[in-house]
Amino acid sequence: MTAIMPTRVLILGGGGREHALAWKLASEPGINEVAVAPGSVAIGTEPRVRVMAGVAPLDGNAVVAAARHVAAELVVIGPEAPLEAGVGDALRAAGFAVFGPNRAAARIETSKSFCHEIAEAAGVRMPRSAAFADLDEAIDFAGVLAAGGDGLVVKADGLAAGKGVSVCDDLEGAVAAIRALARDTAGRGAAAGVFVVIEERLRGPEASVIGLADGRDVVGLPVARDHKRLLDHDEGPNTGGMGAYSPVADVPETGIAGLLDQFHRPIIAELRRRGTPFIGALYAGLILTADGPVLLECNARFGDPEAQVLLPRIATPLGPVLLAAARGTLADSVARMGIQGPVLPTFPGATVGVVIAAAGYPDAPRHGDAISGLDETIAAGHLVFHAGTASDDDGGYVTNGGRIVTVVARGRDLEEAAERADAAASLVRFHGSQRRRDVGRGTGVLQSDRDATDRATAPTPAGARR
Ligand code: GLY
């Protein structure tokens, strides 16, 4: 017996990550239709994909109605906001198979102090830290960490749309960040409670390791790395991510099994022990220190832009894996699919994704600039995932967000994929566009992947038109 393929899937969200998920799932055998709510015009141009633009993804009742309307056999929740709003809970209560945790388990992302609490209980190493509800106590602790001279990190306890982390060189910067978070919290009328987590600052490259979990078991994706800063050489302000690549030379794919054992499995076991099983994509944001990998943060979903470079590397259907995770039958189903080991099989080679952002991003992105070159990029064999576009009156696209599109290129190795992605990204033009030119560069090449390239059988890229 083989694993069960879903034939109708509903995806919640409408950005680049959800475009990549829709592209991947809609290409798989047995799929009749992928619905995306609210999706985007560009996502709706993928074959076998329809968008449900009127569905509010944070409204549990509306999402349940949409899932019923399309007779979804599987619902995949893309972003964190519906997880925090309890949309997973509403869907499960209505009897749907859901890939995405309930609100209680999603706290691993939506509360940084909860993540530290779970990691400590699970024996998972995170930076030394403390959480505070009191401004003066927070500043006192920052002073203790700052005295060490290595800087410190100030994090909003809750979701902050990618703006909640300040890496500070000294106490002055940390105090300003703590005061700003205290003001924000008060401004939102939030109830008294923990508003800030202060951590020691660790040094090293970072890596994103995502495990697909069914509440008990986990199967890994390849490792990816994102580029969070706006400008080349990791300068400029933090963003939602300016590009990503996979594989990552300093985390060999043979090492993923050990990382899943070290980070994902203990966290999944602890959440299960507490009666809040984690079902969904458990994203471990790691820092690779001289003393080994340390967990910086967990997300309760696929990373973005990481998903956009990871999904094109997966050489097996994803729908049956996500459905099995949603049903709690992951180990059995993965074995039936003939998948050996704890990581999904990949095509040889590498992928690099370059994000092209709007003028003014990240502070004040400008909308309405006409975009050209998308057709040429796709015709050249690359993938284009849309994050912030709208259609214009002539059937083309205009900017309508901060990050606009991601251009994803494949190569026999990272070097080739990076060169192709850079060249492909230069085809996409709009007034004031911003992008990095160093995504995936200077990071080494996996020799084993270079050797394996003759066997490459990557799928034909689809991608949205224009
Ligand atoms: N790329 C980091 C994130 O998805 O949060």
Short mmCIF file of C-alpha atoms and ligand atoms in Angstrom, two decimals:
data_model
loop_
_atom_site.label_atom_id
_atom_site.label_comp_id
_atom_site.label_asym_id
_atom_site.label_seq_id
_atom_site.Cartn_x
_atom_site.Cartn_y
_atom_site.Cartn_z
CA MET A 1 0.00 0.00 0.00
CA THR A 2 1.26 3.50 -0.79
CA ALA A 3 0.71 6.74 1.10
CA ILE A 4 -2.54 8.61 0.56
CA MET A 5 -2.36 11.52 -1.86
CA PRO A 6 -4.66 14.46 -1.17
CA THR A 7 -6.67 15.45 -4.24
CA ARG A 8 -7.94 18.83 -2.98
CA VAL A 9 -5.83 21.09 -0.80
CA LEU A 10 -6.53 24.51 0.71
CA ILE A 11 -3.54 26.73 1.49
CA LEU A 12 -3.92 29.78 3.73
CA GLY A 13 -1.87 32.86 2.87
CA GLY A 14 -0.91 34.78 -0.23
CA GLY A 15 2.83 35.49 -0.25
CA GLY A 16 5.90 33.96 -1.85
CA ARG A 17 5.95 30.98 0.51
CA GLU A 18 2.32 30.16 -0.33
CA HIS A 19 3.02 30.62 -4.05
CA ALA A 20 5.84 28.07 -3.76
CA LEU A 21 3.61 25.67 -1.80
CA ALA A 22 0.82 25.98 -4.37
CA TRP A 23 3.29 25.48 -7.25
CA LYS A 24 4.74 22.36 -5.63
CA LEU A 25 1.46 20.76 -4.52
CA ALA A 26 -0.41 21.51 -7.76
CA SER A 27 2.28 19.72 -9.77
CA GLU A 28 1.90 16.47 -7.87
CA PRO A 29 0.17 13.29 -9.04
CA GLY A 30 -3.43 12.92 -7.92
CA ILE A 31 -4.02 16.62 -7.22
CA ASN A 32 -7.22 17.94 -8.76
CA GLU A 33 -7.17 21.40 -7.29
CA VAL A 34 -5.23 23.61 -4.92
CA ALA A 35 -7.22 26.51 -3.49
CA VAL A 36 -5.33 29.42 -1.91
CA ALA A 37 -7.05 31.85 0.44
CA PRO A 38 -6.70 34.73 -0.04
CA GLY A 39 -3.89 33.99 -2.55
CA SER A 40 -3.02 36.56 -5.18
CA VAL A 41 -3.66 37.15 -8.87
CA ALA A 42 -0.25 35.67 -9.70
CA ILE A 43 -0.77 32.55 -7.60
CA GLY A 44 -4.05 32.00 -9.43
CA THR A 45 -2.21 31.73 -12.77
CA GLU A 46 -0.61 28.42 -11.76
CA PRO A 47 -2.22 25.38 -13.38
CA ARG A 48 -4.79 23.63 -11.14
CA VAL A 49 -4.70 26.53 -8.66
CA ARG A 50 -7.61 28.80 -7.80
CA VAL A 51 -7.61 31.67 -5.39
CA MET A 52 -10.31 32.58 -2.90
CA ALA A 53 -9.57 36.28 -2.57
CA GLY A 54 -12.57 37.05 -0.37
CA VAL A 55 -11.62 34.72 2.47
CA ALA A 56 -10.09 36.41 5.53
CA PRO A 57 -7.34 34.00 6.68
CA LEU A 58 -7.59 35.05 10.34
CA ASP A 59 -11.33 34.34 10.55
CA GLY A 60 -11.74 30.73 11.68
CA ASN A 61 -15.40 30.51 10.62
CA ALA A 62 -14.65 31.92 7.17
CA VAL A 63 -11.74 29.53 6.68
CA VAL A 64 -13.80 26.53 7.78
CA ALA A 65 -16.51 27.57 5.30
CA ALA A 66 -13.89 27.85 2.54
CA ALA A 67 -12.47 24.42 3.39
CA ARG A 68 -15.98 22.96 3.19
CA HIS A 69 -16.65 24.78 -0.07
CA VAL A 70 -13.63 23.20 -1.78
CA ALA A 71 -14.04 19.87 0.08
CA ALA A 72 -10.43 20.17 1.23
CA GLU A 73 -8.79 16.92 2.21
CA LEU A 74 -5.87 18.87 3.63
CA VAL A 75 -5.49 22.45 4.82
CA VAL A 76 -1.97 23.92 4.96
CA ILE A 77 -1.54 27.08 7.04
CA GLY A 78 1.24 29.27 5.60
CA PRO A 79 1.80 32.32 7.86
CA GLU A 80 2.00 32.63 11.63
CA ALA A 81 -0.91 35.04 12.12
CA PRO A 82 -3.68 32.47 11.45
CA LEU A 83 -1.88 30.05 13.78
CA GLU A 84 -1.93 32.63 16.56
CA ALA A 85 -5.57 33.41 15.79
CA GLY A 86 -6.49 29.76 16.40
CA VAL A 87 -7.53 28.97 12.83
CA GLY A 88 -5.89 25.53 13.14
CA ASP A 89 -8.05 24.82 16.19
CA ALA A 90 -11.22 25.88 14.33
CA LEU A 91 -10.40 23.69 11.33
CA ARG A 92 -9.61 20.65 13.49
CA ALA A 93 -12.81 21.13 15.49
CA ALA A 94 -14.66 21.03 12.17
CA GLY A 95 -12.98 17.74 11.26
CA PHE A 96 -10.36 18.86 8.72
CA ALA A 97 -6.86 17.45 8.39
CA VAL A 98 -4.62 20.45 9.07
CA PHE A 99 -0.89 20.97 8.54
CA GLY A 100 -0.14 23.76 10.98
CA PRO A 101 -0.25 23.67 14.77
CA ASN A 102 -3.06 24.67 17.08
CA ARG A 103 -2.69 27.99 18.86
CA ALA A 104 -1.23 26.46 22.03
CA ALA A 105 1.60 24.69 20.17
CA ALA A 106 2.19 27.70 17.89
CA ARG A 107 3.28 29.59 21.03
CA ILE A 108 6.70 28.11 20.31
CA GLU A 109 6.85 30.97 17.75
CA THR A 110 4.33 33.48 19.05
CA SER A 111 5.97 33.81 22.49
CA LYS A 112 9.77 33.95 22.70
CA SER A 113 9.67 33.35 26.47
CA PHE A 114 7.55 30.21 25.90
CA CYS A 115 10.13 28.98 23.39
CA HIS A 116 12.86 29.38 26.03
CA GLU A 117 10.68 27.60 28.60
CA ILE A 118 10.06 24.64 26.30
CA ALA A 119 13.70 24.45 25.21
CA GLU A 120 14.88 24.43 28.81
CA ALA A 121 12.41 21.71 29.76
CA ALA A 122 13.43 19.71 26.68
CA GLY A 123 17.17 20.08 27.27
CA VAL A 124 17.67 22.10 24.07
CA ARG A 125 20.43 24.71 24.15
CA MET A 126 19.45 28.34 23.61
CA PRO A 127 21.35 31.55 24.44
CA ARG A 128 21.37 32.62 28.11
CA SER A 129 18.30 34.80 28.55
CA ALA A 130 15.61 36.18 30.80
CA ALA A 131 12.07 37.45 30.16
CA PHE A 132 10.63 40.57 31.78
CA ALA A 133 7.33 42.25 32.47
CA ASP A 134 9.03 45.12 34.31
CA LEU A 135 10.99 47.80 32.44
CA ASP A 136 13.54 48.53 35.21
CA GLU A 137 14.29 44.86 35.81
CA ALA A 138 14.78 44.37 32.06
CA ILE A 139 17.25 47.27 31.93
CA ASP A 140 19.14 45.90 34.96
CA PHE A 141 19.55 42.51 33.30
CA ALA A 142 20.62 44.14 30.05
CA GLY A 143 23.34 45.89 32.08
CA VAL A 144 24.60 42.56 33.38
CA LEU A 145 24.78 41.05 29.88
CA ALA A 146 26.28 44.21 28.35
CA ALA A 147 29.08 44.14 30.93
CA GLY A 148 30.34 40.97 29.25
CA GLY A 149 31.28 43.10 26.22
CA ASP A 150 29.86 40.78 23.56
CA GLY A 151 26.66 42.70 22.99
CA LEU A 152 23.14 41.45 23.56
CA VAL A 153 19.89 40.76 21.78
CA VAL A 154 16.54 42.33 22.67
CA LYS A 155 13.43 40.51 21.42
CA ALA A 156 9.76 41.34 21.61
CA ASP A 157 8.05 38.46 23.38
CA GLY A 158 5.21 38.29 20.87
CA LEU A 159 4.88 38.44 17.09
CA ALA A 160 6.25 41.66 15.65
CA ALA A 161 6.09 41.19 11.87
CA GLY A 162 9.84 40.62 11.61
CA LYS A 163 10.65 43.83 13.51
CA GLY A 164 10.89 42.40 17.00
CA VAL A 165 14.62 41.62 17.22
CA SER A 166 17.36 44.18 17.95
CA VAL A 167 20.97 43.03 17.97
CA CYS A 168 22.74 45.57 20.19
CA ASP A 169 26.45 46.28 20.59
CA ASP A 170 26.10 48.05 23.91
CA LEU A 171 23.79 48.91 26.78
CA GLU A 172 22.70 52.23 25.27
CA GLY A 173 21.26 50.52 22.19
CA ALA A 174 19.68 47.80 24.29
CA VAL A 175 17.97 50.29 26.60
CA ALA A 176 16.54 52.16 23.61
CA ALA A 177 15.21 48.88 22.17
CA ILE A 178 13.71 47.80 25.50
CA ARG A 179 12.01 51.18 25.98
CA ALA A 180 10.61 51.08 22.44
CA LEU A 181 9.13 47.62 23.07
CA ALA A 182 7.64 48.79 26.36
CA ARG A 183 6.02 51.76 24.56
CA ASP A 184 4.68 49.51 21.77
CA THR A 185 3.22 47.09 24.27
CA ALA A 186 1.53 49.87 26.19
CA GLY A 187 0.35 51.43 22.91
CA ARG A 188 -1.37 48.22 21.92
CA GLY A 189 -3.21 48.24 25.22
CA ALA A 190 -1.66 44.86 25.95
CA ALA A 191 -2.33 43.35 29.33
CA ALA A 192 0.54 43.53 31.79
CA GLY A 193 2.86 40.62 31.23
CA VAL A 194 6.14 39.61 29.70
CA PHE A 195 6.95 42.00 26.88
CA VAL A 196 10.64 41.43 26.30
CA VAL A 197 13.21 38.65 26.22
CA ILE A 198 16.87 39.63 26.56
CA GLU A 199 19.53 37.22 25.36
CA GLU A 200 23.28 37.00 25.25
CA ARG A 201 24.62 37.61 21.75
CA LEU A 202 26.27 34.64 20.09
CA ARG A 203 28.44 34.73 16.98
CA GLY A 204 28.42 32.47 13.96
CA PRO A 205 26.61 31.77 10.72
CA GLU A 206 22.94 30.88 10.91
CA ALA A 207 20.98 28.02 9.36
CA SER A 208 17.30 27.21 9.00
CA VAL A 209 16.41 23.59 9.69
CA ILE A 210 12.76 22.71 9.14
CA GLY A 211 11.14 19.48 10.30
CA LEU A 212 7.66 18.32 9.26
CA ALA A 213 6.01 17.00 12.41
CA ASP A 214 2.91 14.95 13.19
CA GLY A 215 2.94 15.59 16.93
CA ARG A 216 5.24 12.63 17.58
CA ASP A 217 7.56 12.03 14.62
CA VAL A 218 9.45 14.35 12.32
CA VAL A 219 10.94 14.26 8.84
CA GLY A 220 13.44 16.91 7.77
CA LEU A 221 13.79 19.22 4.81
CA PRO A 222 17.23 20.15 3.48
CA VAL A 223 18.98 23.01 5.26
CA ALA A 224 18.60 26.57 3.98
CA ARG A 225 20.07 29.94 4.89
CA ASP A 226 18.33 33.25 4.48
CA HIS A 227 19.77 36.76 4.12
CA LYS A 228 17.96 39.03 6.56
CA ARG A 229 19.71 42.35 5.92
CA LEU A 230 18.70 44.65 3.09
CA LEU A 231 22.16 45.23 1.63
CA ASP A 232 25.09 43.15 0.37
CA HIS A 233 27.62 41.88 2.95
CA ASP A 234 24.85 41.77 5.57
CA GLU A 235 24.60 45.51 5.95
CA GLY A 236 21.59 47.79 6.27
CA PRO A 237 18.35 47.22 8.16
CA ASN A 238 16.78 43.86 8.93
CA THR A 239 14.04 42.76 6.56
CA GLY A 240 11.64 39.87 6.17
CA GLY A 241 14.42 38.22 4.12
CA MET A 242 16.19 39.32 0.93
CA GLY A 243 17.02 35.86 -0.39
CA ALA A 244 17.87 32.31 0.56
CA TYR A 245 19.80 29.32 -0.67
CA SER A 246 20.12 25.60 -0.18
CA PRO A 247 22.16 23.49 0.46
CA VAL A 248 24.37 25.16 3.05
CA ALA A 249 27.99 24.07 2.86
CA ASP A 250 28.71 24.34 6.57
CA VAL A 251 25.75 22.11 7.48
CA PRO A 252 26.17 18.96 5.40
CA GLU A 253 22.92 17.19 4.63
CA THR A 254 24.25 14.10 6.37
CA GLY A 255 24.15 16.18 9.55
CA ILE A 256 20.42 16.93 9.44
CA ALA A 257 19.45 13.70 11.24
CA GLY A 258 21.60 14.72 14.20
CA LEU A 259 20.10 18.23 14.26
CA LEU A 260 16.57 16.80 14.25
CA ASP A 261 17.56 14.62 17.24
CA GLN A 262 19.19 17.54 19.03
CA PHE A 263 16.53 20.20 18.48
CA HIS A 264 13.25 19.10 16.89
CA ARG A 265 12.54 15.78 18.56
CA PRO A 266 13.01 17.02 22.16
CA ILE A 267 10.78 20.05 21.52
CA ILE A 268 8.10 17.93 19.85
CA ALA A 269 8.26 15.47 22.77
CA GLU A 270 7.94 18.27 25.34
CA LEU A 271 4.93 19.84 23.58
CA ARG A 272 3.32 16.41 23.34
CA ARG A 273 3.99 15.78 27.05
CA ARG A 274 2.14 19.02 27.82
CA GLY A 275 -0.89 17.90 25.82
CA THR A 276 -0.30 20.39 23.00
CA PRO A 277 1.18 18.29 20.18
CA PHE A 278 2.97 20.15 17.41
CA ILE A 279 1.61 19.28 13.95
CA GLY A 280 3.17 21.32 11.19
CA ALA A 281 6.51 22.73 10.07
CA LEU A 282 8.82 23.23 13.04
CA TYR A 283 11.48 25.70 11.97
CA ALA A 284 14.62 25.78 14.07
CA GLY A 285 16.67 28.94 13.51
CA LEU A 286 20.16 27.83 14.53
CA ILE A 287 23.41 29.68 15.04
CA LEU A 288 26.56 27.66 14.43
CA THR A 289 28.89 28.74 17.23
CA ALA A 290 32.42 27.54 17.91
CA ASP A 291 30.83 25.40 20.65
CA GLY A 292 28.27 23.82 18.34
CA PRO A 293 24.78 24.73 17.12
CA VAL A 294 22.48 26.71 19.39
CA LEU A 295 18.76 27.38 18.91
CA LEU A 296 18.03 31.08 18.38
CA GLU A 297 14.31 30.80 17.69
CA CYS A 298 11.55 28.47 16.61
CA ASN A 299 8.92 29.23 14.02
CA ALA A 300 5.73 27.22 13.72
CA ARG A 301 5.62 27.28 9.90
CA PHE A 302 7.74 27.08 6.77
CA GLY A 303 10.30 29.87 6.54
CA ASP A 304 9.91 32.59 3.96
CA PRO A 305 11.96 32.96 1.75
CA GLU A 306 13.45 29.55 2.71
CA ALA A 307 10.42 27.59 1.45
CA GLN A 308 10.89 29.14 -1.98
CA VAL A 309 14.32 27.54 -2.41
CA LEU A 310 13.59 24.35 -0.47
CA LEU A 311 10.41 23.18 -2.18
CA PRO A 312 11.99 23.13 -5.69
CA ARG A 313 14.69 20.82 -4.26
CA ILE A 314 12.24 18.19 -2.92
CA ALA A 315 12.22 15.16 -5.20
CA THR A 316 9.17 13.47 -3.70
CA PRO A 317 5.50 14.48 -3.57
CA LEU A 318 4.89 16.73 -0.58
CA GLY A 319 1.09 16.39 -0.36
CA PRO A 320 1.12 12.84 1.06
CA VAL A 321 3.76 13.82 3.63
CA LEU A 322 1.80 16.86 4.84
CA LEU A 323 -1.44 14.84 4.91
CA ALA A 324 0.24 12.06 6.89
CA ALA A 325 1.61 14.64 9.34
CA ALA A 326 -1.86 16.15 9.71
CA ARG A 327 -3.30 12.68 10.42
CA GLY A 328 -0.55 11.58 12.82
CA THR A 329 0.73 8.79 10.56
CA LEU A 330 4.00 10.31 9.38
CA ALA A 331 6.45 7.48 10.09
CA ASP A 332 4.22 4.86 8.50
CA SER A 333 3.40 6.93 5.42
CA VAL A 334 6.97 8.02 4.79
CA ALA A 335 8.06 4.37 4.96
CA ARG A 336 5.32 3.42 2.48
CA MET A 337 6.57 6.09 0.12
CA GLY A 338 9.93 4.34 0.18
CA ILE A 339 11.66 7.30 1.83
CA GLN A 340 14.75 6.08 3.63
CA GLY A 341 16.04 8.07 6.54
CA PRO A 342 14.83 11.17 8.33
CA VAL A 343 15.18 13.70 5.47
CA LEU A 344 13.03 14.04 2.33
CA PRO A 345 14.94 13.09 -0.84
CA THR A 346 16.24 15.97 -2.94
CA PHE A 347 17.24 16.60 -6.52
CA PRO A 348 20.98 17.02 -6.91
CA GLY A 349 22.30 20.54 -7.16
CA ALA A 350 21.41 23.80 -5.45
CA THR A 351 18.80 26.55 -5.50
CA VAL A 352 19.25 30.26 -4.89
CA GLY A 353 16.38 32.72 -4.49
CA VAL A 354 16.85 36.48 -4.84
CA VAL A 355 14.12 38.68 -3.40
CA ILE A 356 13.36 41.88 -5.30
CA ALA A 357 11.88 44.50 -3.00
CA ALA A 358 9.99 47.73 -3.59
CA ALA A 359 11.46 51.21 -3.47
CA GLY A 360 11.39 52.38 0.13
CA TYR A 361 11.37 48.87 1.62
CA PRO A 362 11.48 48.07 4.53
CA ASP A 363 10.30 51.40 6.04
CA ALA A 364 7.84 52.71 3.48
CA PRO A 365 7.51 50.48 0.41
CA ARG A 366 6.07 52.24 -2.62
CA HIS A 367 3.12 50.63 -4.39
CA GLY A 368 2.01 50.85 -8.01
CA ASP A 369 5.29 50.65 -9.94
CA ALA A 370 4.92 48.65 -13.19
CA ILE A 371 7.03 45.46 -13.27
CA SER A 372 8.69 44.18 -16.45
CA GLY A 373 10.79 41.12 -17.26
CA LEU A 374 8.79 38.45 -15.45
CA ASP A 375 7.96 36.56 -18.66
CA GLU A 376 11.60 36.63 -19.77
CA THR A 377 12.73 35.27 -16.42
CA ILE A 378 10.31 32.35 -16.60
CA ALA A 379 11.14 31.74 -20.28
CA ALA A 380 14.80 31.47 -19.26
CA GLY A 381 13.83 28.49 -17.08
CA HIS A 382 13.67 30.14 -13.66
CA LEU A 383 10.92 30.24 -11.06
CA VAL A 384 9.23 33.46 -10.06
CA PHE A 385 7.24 33.45 -6.82
CA HIS A 386 5.11 36.51 -6.14
CA ALA A 387 4.96 38.04 -2.69
CA GLY A 388 3.66 41.58 -3.20
CA THR A 389 2.19 42.16 -6.65
CA ALA A 390 -1.19 43.23 -7.98
CA SER A 391 -2.45 43.12 -11.55
CA ASP A 392 -2.69 46.25 -13.63
CA ASP A 393 -5.29 47.12 -16.26
CA ASP A 394 -3.18 45.63 -19.07
CA GLY A 395 -2.76 42.14 -17.63
CA GLY A 396 0.68 42.90 -16.18
CA TYR A 397 1.78 43.36 -12.60
CA VAL A 398 2.57 46.32 -10.37
CA THR A 399 4.29 46.48 -6.99
CA ASN A 400 1.91 46.01 -4.09
CA GLY A 401 3.94 45.21 -1.00
CA GLY A 402 7.43 45.31 0.48
CA ARG A 403 9.01 42.22 -0.96
CA ILE A 404 7.67 41.95 -4.51
CA VAL A 405 8.91 38.69 -6.11
CA THR A 406 11.56 36.06 -5.54
CA VAL A 407 13.49 34.76 -8.55
CA VAL A 408 14.69 31.21 -7.91
CA ALA A 409 17.39 29.60 -10.04
CA ARG A 410 18.79 26.09 -9.98
CA GLY A 411 22.37 25.08 -10.63
CA ARG A 412 24.65 22.10 -10.49
CA ASP A 413 26.11 23.68 -7.38
CA LEU A 414 25.63 26.75 -5.27
CA GLU A 415 28.05 28.83 -7.28
CA GLU A 416 26.21 28.17 -10.53
CA ALA A 417 22.77 28.66 -8.96
CA ALA A 418 23.91 31.98 -7.44
CA GLU A 419 25.25 33.23 -10.77
CA ARG A 420 22.03 32.25 -12.54
CA ALA A 421 19.82 33.77 -9.86
CA ASP A 422 21.70 37.06 -9.99
CA ALA A 423 21.47 37.19 -13.79
CA ALA A 424 17.79 36.22 -13.72
CA ALA A 425 16.96 38.80 -11.06
CA SER A 426 18.49 41.51 -13.26
CA LEU A 427 15.78 40.77 -15.85
CA VAL A 428 13.03 41.87 -13.46
CA ARG A 429 12.72 45.65 -13.47
CA PHE A 430 10.62 48.32 -11.79
CA HIS A 431 11.28 51.82 -10.57
CA GLY A 432 13.40 51.87 -7.42
CA SER A 433 13.71 48.08 -7.14
CA GLN A 434 16.13 46.82 -4.48
CA ARG A 435 17.91 43.49 -4.29
CA ARG A 436 21.09 41.89 -3.05
CA ARG A 437 23.77 40.66 -5.42
CA ASP A 438 25.51 38.32 -3.01
CA VAL A 439 22.79 35.79 -2.20
CA GLY A 440 24.40 32.36 -1.87
CA ARG A 441 27.85 33.68 -2.74
CA GLY A 442 31.08 33.16 -0.87
CA THR A 443 29.56 30.36 1.13
CA GLY A 444 31.30 27.31 -0.35
CA VAL A 445 30.13 24.49 -2.57
CA LEU A 446 29.14 21.00 -1.60
CA GLN A 447 31.47 18.82 -3.59
CA SER A 448 29.11 15.86 -3.34
CA ASP A 449 26.34 17.87 -4.98
CA ARG A 450 28.65 19.04 -7.74
CA ASP A 451 29.55 15.40 -8.46
CA ALA A 452 25.92 14.35 -8.52
CA THR A 453 24.75 16.86 -11.09
CA ASP A 454 24.84 14.57 -14.09
CA ARG A 455 21.90 12.72 -12.60
CA ALA A 456 19.78 15.85 -12.19
CA THR A 457 16.13 15.38 -13.12
CA ALA A 458 14.58 18.54 -11.79
CA PRO A 459 10.91 19.20 -12.62
CA THR A 460 9.97 21.67 -15.33
CA PRO A 461 9.50 25.07 -13.79
CA ALA A 462 6.07 26.62 -14.01
CA GLY A 463 5.80 29.94 -12.19
CA ALA A 464 3.35 32.72 -12.78
CA ARG A 465 3.10 34.50 -16.09
CA ARG A 466 4.43 38.03 -16.44
N1 GLY B 1 13.13 33.55 7.09
C1 GLY B 1 12.74 33.66 8.43
C2 GLY B 1 11.31 33.48 8.68
O1 GLY B 1 10.59 32.93 7.89
O2 GLY B 1 10.85 33.87 9.75
#
